[in-house]
Amino acid sequence: MTDKVLEVKNLTVHFYTYAGVVKAIENVSFDVYRGETFALVGETGCGKSVTARALTQLIESPGRIVEGEVYYHKNGESVDLLKLEEEEIRKYRGKEIAYIFQDPQSSLDPLYSVGFQVSEALYAHNKVKSIKEGIRKAVDILRTVLMPDPEKRVSNYPHELSGGMKQRVTIGIGISNDPKILIADEPTTALDVTVQAQILNLIKEMKRKYGATVLLITHDMGVVADMADRVAVMYAGKIVELADVFSIFKEPIHPYTEGLLKAVPNPLIKIERLETIPGTVPSLINPPSGCRFNPRCPLASQICRAKIPELEEVKNGHYVACHNR
Ligand SMILES: Nc1ncnc2c1ncn2[C@@H]1O[C@H](COP(=O)(O)OP(=O)(O)OP(=O)(O)O)[C@@H](O)[C@H]1O
Ligand SMILES: [Mg+2]
């Protein structure tokens, strides 16, 4: 697996707020291989969504991408998505890289039928010649995402659908243009457990069918175990460990990853908060010096407070940023 579809280098995003500069993510680097499911995992506020949104310049004011490159590789060519003007990057969003967000409610427009919204996505990327033709195609797309009774549902408005059905629609919109990369940001957090399993299976199925690459964002290690090929663990705006899913679960190296796993005795149980690691995620306005995890780390020593650990490869494909590895 050396066929990279995405190469993220030193991605750094700051938010310029009245309280100060929030250093939301700092020097985040990772590669995503074609066809894999790559998971970004970590506690709330660690920078998962900011990372995902920055990939296609979806950072709004007061945020700014202050540094970094995001190479998108296709047919032997590569383009730095962060160098593109708004008009150019729009051609990539949705068509090459599509998003599914946590809350389907907010990604659907309450004023339009779901058929219209699927159709609009198709029309925007010239997949259909008219909205009318798109609505006919929308029925097929709703069928693909296993929406019950798609002929009828196509003319429903979002408020007439359950949470799971709404998420099926947003997945339908996501896959409507056969994107090469599907970014799913906590796609099941707002859903109950049975529907969550159905939606995750649907994402797997879509991936199998269309061969898309999936970037999956979650704080749920159970979902990671179920879905991911490789995993990047984020803490306070930085990647602290990156490896294939088996190594992450079997041989975690970073004390934070260990804590994250200890906090989930049963991977099927979802957690919002770490019970076994004392302390909380630090402010990103004045993050701790050195390793950002040092105030909570059982192994912290002088060097951890003084020097930022680099993400280094310690075994084949297993990267960790820790002075104590
Ligand atoms: N619009 C904004 N203004 C100021 N700070 C922001 C803004 N958006 C995000 N941040 C900050 O950036 C950091 C990373 O946020 P992000 O949304 O990426 O976290 P996350 O890992 O996705 O968390 P969650 O699991 O809760 O979704 C947080 O400290 C957050 O407060
Ligand atoms: Mg998020």
XYZ file of C-alpha atoms and ligand atoms in Angstrom:
357
model
C 0.000 0.000 0.000
C 2.100 2.869 -1.194
C -0.429 4.534 -3.447
C -1.045 7.797 -1.654
C -4.209 9.672 -2.445
C -3.619 12.420 0.099
C -0.414 13.755 1.619
C -0.873 16.186 4.482
C 2.224 18.072 5.564
C 2.626 20.359 8.580
C -0.976 21.465 8.582
C -1.401 24.280 11.095
C -4.643 26.155 11.806
C -5.112 29.029 14.228
C -8.279 30.823 15.334
C -7.822 34.500 16.087
C -10.305 35.059 18.912
C -10.730 37.931 21.388
C -9.412 35.680 24.131
C -6.249 34.961 22.148
C -4.920 32.808 19.333
C -6.315 29.270 19.552
C -3.624 26.957 18.158
C -6.192 24.402 17.075
C -3.851 22.141 15.116
C -0.063 22.309 14.818
C 2.156 20.589 12.240
C -0.263 17.787 11.532
C 1.201 15.408 8.922
C -0.168 12.139 7.596
C -0.700 10.229 4.357
C -3.872 8.505 3.281
C -3.587 5.520 0.943
C -6.003 4.816 -1.835
C -8.842 2.513 -0.790
C -8.146 2.472 2.942
C -10.194 3.666 5.885
C -8.037 6.067 7.842
C -9.345 7.058 11.264
C -8.633 10.242 13.188
C -9.361 9.620 16.844
C -9.096 11.620 20.046
C -11.015 13.424 22.761
C -13.321 16.337 22.123
C -11.525 19.496 21.052
C -8.325 17.746 19.946
C -8.607 19.048 16.384
C -10.191 16.246 14.367
C -12.841 18.340 12.639
C -10.512 21.286 12.074
C -8.049 18.903 10.390
C -10.764 17.422 8.178
C -12.187 20.792 7.209
C -8.782 22.335 6.511
C -8.081 19.696 3.851
C -10.386 21.504 1.423
C -10.008 24.997 2.925
C -13.300 24.815 4.809
C -11.969 26.896 7.699
C -14.057 29.944 8.386
C -13.115 33.212 10.024
C -11.674 33.788 12.624
C -9.746 30.667 11.639
C -6.843 30.620 9.230
C -4.673 27.906 7.743
C -1.305 29.377 8.662
C 0.895 26.652 7.273
C 0.872 23.369 5.466
C 0.392 21.505 2.241
C -2.297 19.031 1.265
C -1.335 17.117 -1.877
C -4.153 15.383 -3.645
C -2.912 12.722 -6.063
C -4.893 11.660 -9.059
C -3.846 9.962 -12.294
C -0.177 10.530 -11.641
C -0.642 14.232 -11.016
C -0.672 16.015 -7.717
C -2.108 19.327 -6.655
C -1.722 21.221 -3.388
C -5.340 21.838 -2.398
C -4.320 24.667 -0.083
C -2.849 26.642 -2.975
C -6.097 26.703 -4.956
C -8.362 29.734 -5.242
C -11.900 29.351 -3.902
C -13.307 28.836 -7.411
C -10.853 25.997 -8.070
C -11.191 24.230 -4.727
C -14.974 24.112 -5.200
C -14.414 21.690 -8.068
C -12.777 19.290 -5.618
C -15.296 19.589 -2.792
C -18.138 17.147 -3.275
C -16.778 15.738 -6.512
C -13.364 14.455 -5.419
C -13.634 14.842 -1.661
C -17.069 14.635 -0.063
C -18.067 15.182 3.556
C -20.627 13.583 5.815
C -21.042 15.535 9.031
C -22.089 14.563 12.525
C -25.452 16.235 12.526
C -27.492 15.443 9.414
C -29.998 18.063 10.527
C -27.562 20.885 9.955
C -26.243 19.651 6.629
C -29.714 19.428 5.074
C -31.756 22.478 4.148
C -35.184 22.356 5.861
C -36.789 24.293 2.992
C -36.143 21.793 0.204
C -37.184 18.204 -0.413
C -34.421 15.627 -0.041
C -34.783 14.735 -3.727
C -34.115 18.331 -4.658
C -31.037 18.420 -2.445
C -29.554 15.244 -3.909
C -30.378 16.570 -7.369
C -28.701 19.877 -6.642
C -25.474 18.085 -5.668
C -25.549 16.145 -8.937
C -26.334 19.266 -10.948
C -23.547 21.283 -9.312
C -20.995 18.829 -10.709
C -22.657 18.416 -14.112
C -23.804 14.860 -13.470
C -27.284 15.751 -14.702
C -28.547 18.354 -17.165
C -31.508 19.535 -15.112
C -32.803 19.442 -11.558
C -35.733 17.363 -12.841
C -33.417 14.703 -14.241
C -31.515 14.845 -10.947
C -34.643 14.131 -8.946
C -35.216 10.974 -10.986
C -31.636 9.964 -10.272
C -32.076 10.834 -6.609
C -34.550 7.957 -6.283
C -31.794 5.553 -7.362
C -29.343 7.128 -4.972
C -31.801 6.854 -2.065
C -32.281 3.213 -3.004
C -28.501 2.708 -2.954
C -28.283 4.062 0.587
C -31.081 1.661 1.569
C -33.697 4.309 2.233
C -37.030 2.572 2.735
C -39.609 3.464 0.083
C -37.332 5.796 -1.936
C -40.013 6.786 -4.504
C -42.058 8.306 -1.735
C -39.221 9.596 0.432
C -37.657 11.534 -2.426
C -40.316 14.230 -2.074
C -40.110 14.362 1.724
C -38.658 17.342 3.573
C -35.934 16.717 6.172
C -38.318 17.140 9.140
C -40.391 14.232 7.813
C -37.452 11.830 8.166
C -35.908 10.070 11.162
C -32.310 10.826 12.181
C -31.064 7.635 10.524
C -32.955 8.425 7.313
C -31.525 11.948 7.263
C -28.031 10.538 7.627
C -28.773 8.183 4.710
C -29.664 11.240 2.641
C -26.421 13.024 3.528
C -24.482 9.850 2.683
C -26.442 9.750 -0.599
C -25.400 13.336 -1.289
C -21.862 12.402 -0.276
C -21.601 9.507 -2.724
C -23.724 11.087 -5.484
C -20.684 12.309 -7.384
C -18.557 9.183 -6.843
C -15.985 11.005 -4.714
C -12.528 9.508 -4.431
C -12.396 10.401 -0.747
C -15.291 10.328 1.677
C -14.695 12.238 4.898
C -17.117 11.096 7.583
C -16.936 13.341 10.669
C -18.606 11.512 13.570
C -21.294 10.260 11.173
C -23.131 8.258 13.821
C -22.743 10.254 17.017
C -26.225 11.738 16.808
C -27.827 8.346 16.167
C -28.900 5.536 18.457
C -26.872 2.343 18.632
C -28.781 0.154 16.166
C -28.992 2.905 13.577
C -25.302 3.613 14.186
C -24.451 0.022 13.215
C -26.585 0.294 10.075
C -24.938 3.544 9.001
C -21.426 2.176 9.607
C -22.311 -0.897 7.549
C -23.627 1.383 4.849
C -20.332 3.287 4.738
C -18.471 -0.032 4.452
C -20.807 -1.121 1.694
C -20.403 2.156 -0.210
C -16.671 1.842 0.121
C -16.710 -1.702 -1.223
C -19.000 -0.767 -4.083
C -17.320 2.432 -5.193
C -13.791 1.833 -3.976
C -13.682 5.162 -2.199
C -11.083 6.034 0.383
C -12.608 6.904 3.746
C -11.329 9.383 6.311
C -13.302 8.545 9.417
C -13.424 10.818 12.418
C -14.540 9.454 15.741
C -13.873 9.486 19.471
C -15.194 5.944 19.724
C -12.485 3.229 19.820
C -15.175 0.615 19.120
C -15.909 2.311 15.803
C -12.168 2.489 15.097
C -11.776 -1.258 15.722
C -14.728 -1.994 13.490
C -13.897 0.277 10.581
C -10.291 1.451 10.349
C -7.245 0.134 8.520
C -4.934 2.764 9.966
C -5.349 5.198 12.821
C -3.965 8.580 13.804
C -4.430 9.449 17.474
C -4.692 13.184 18.100
C -4.140 15.031 21.334
C -4.499 18.794 21.804
C -4.031 19.625 18.142
C -1.229 17.217 17.301
C -0.904 13.654 16.103
C 0.757 11.686 18.907
C 0.650 8.203 17.384
C -0.076 6.755 13.966
C -0.137 3.089 12.993
C -2.206 0.290 11.540
C -5.249 -0.586 13.606
C -3.786 -3.837 15.003
C -0.662 -2.119 16.300
C -2.731 0.637 17.890
C -4.825 -1.871 19.828
C -2.125 -4.494 20.496
C 1.035 -2.434 20.930
C 0.143 1.165 21.684
C 3.254 3.169 22.493
C 2.127 6.672 23.454
C 0.848 6.960 27.058
C -2.168 8.862 25.715
C -3.116 6.034 23.341
C -2.691 3.579 26.222
C -4.961 5.719 28.359
C -7.502 5.990 25.594
C -7.592 2.200 25.303
C -7.684 1.612 29.057
C -10.657 3.920 29.244
C -12.527 1.519 26.976
C -12.567 -1.846 28.748
C -15.109 -3.005 26.226
C -14.577 -1.558 22.763
C -18.302 -1.673 22.173
C -18.905 0.862 24.914
C -18.783 4.442 23.796
C -17.013 7.046 25.917
C -17.046 10.792 25.814
C -14.456 11.374 28.487
C -11.347 9.646 29.700
C -11.779 8.313 33.202
C -8.355 6.803 33.650
C -6.229 9.762 32.626
C -6.426 12.473 35.280
C -6.814 16.056 34.156
C -8.399 17.586 31.101
C -7.409 18.710 27.631
C -5.366 21.930 27.978
C -6.315 25.312 26.602
C -5.034 25.662 23.073
C -4.454 29.371 23.579
C -1.579 28.650 25.948
C -0.801 24.989 25.389
C 1.738 23.361 27.734
C 5.342 23.739 26.617
C 7.114 20.711 25.223
C 4.810 17.746 24.851
C 1.233 18.976 25.160
C 0.304 15.813 27.054
C 2.975 16.261 29.753
C 0.667 17.656 32.515
C -1.413 14.476 32.329
C 1.307 11.994 31.529
C 2.445 9.445 34.150
C 5.883 9.288 32.494
C 6.527 13.025 32.143
C 10.043 14.224 32.917
C 12.122 17.365 32.391
C 12.607 16.867 28.653
C 8.848 16.449 28.150
C 8.283 19.953 29.521
C 11.176 21.435 27.566
C 11.076 19.948 24.086
C 8.287 19.186 21.624
C 8.590 15.508 20.635
C 8.616 14.901 16.881
C 6.448 12.243 15.280
C 9.012 9.562 14.411
C 8.774 6.131 12.865
C 9.716 3.607 15.561
C 8.684 0.468 13.728
C 7.627 -0.126 10.181
C 4.689 2.225 9.633
C 4.286 2.892 13.369
C 4.890 6.533 14.283
C 4.926 8.067 17.737
C 5.708 11.459 19.235
C 7.021 10.712 22.712
C 10.359 11.185 24.493
C 9.801 7.996 26.517
C 9.180 5.514 23.749
N -14.649 28.825 15.127
C -13.757 28.587 16.096
N -13.300 29.582 16.874
C -12.383 29.374 17.854
N -11.876 28.161 18.130
C -12.294 27.110 17.393
C -13.258 27.264 16.344
N -13.485 26.047 15.779
C -12.694 25.186 16.466
N -11.983 25.816 17.423
C -11.037 25.200 18.372
O -10.196 24.302 17.678
C -9.917 23.175 18.501
C -10.192 21.923 17.730
O -11.576 21.818 17.491
P -12.226 20.622 16.663
O -13.606 21.014 16.333
O -11.344 20.255 15.520
O -12.223 19.430 17.722
P -12.724 17.933 17.522
O -11.559 17.046 17.776
O -13.413 17.801 16.223
O -13.736 17.765 18.741
P -15.156 17.031 18.824
O -14.844 15.590 19.133
O -15.834 17.694 19.956
O -15.875 17.219 17.516
C -10.754 23.345 19.767
O -9.924 23.813 20.780
C -11.764 24.353 19.390
O -12.141 25.104 20.509
Mg -15.403 17.444 15.673
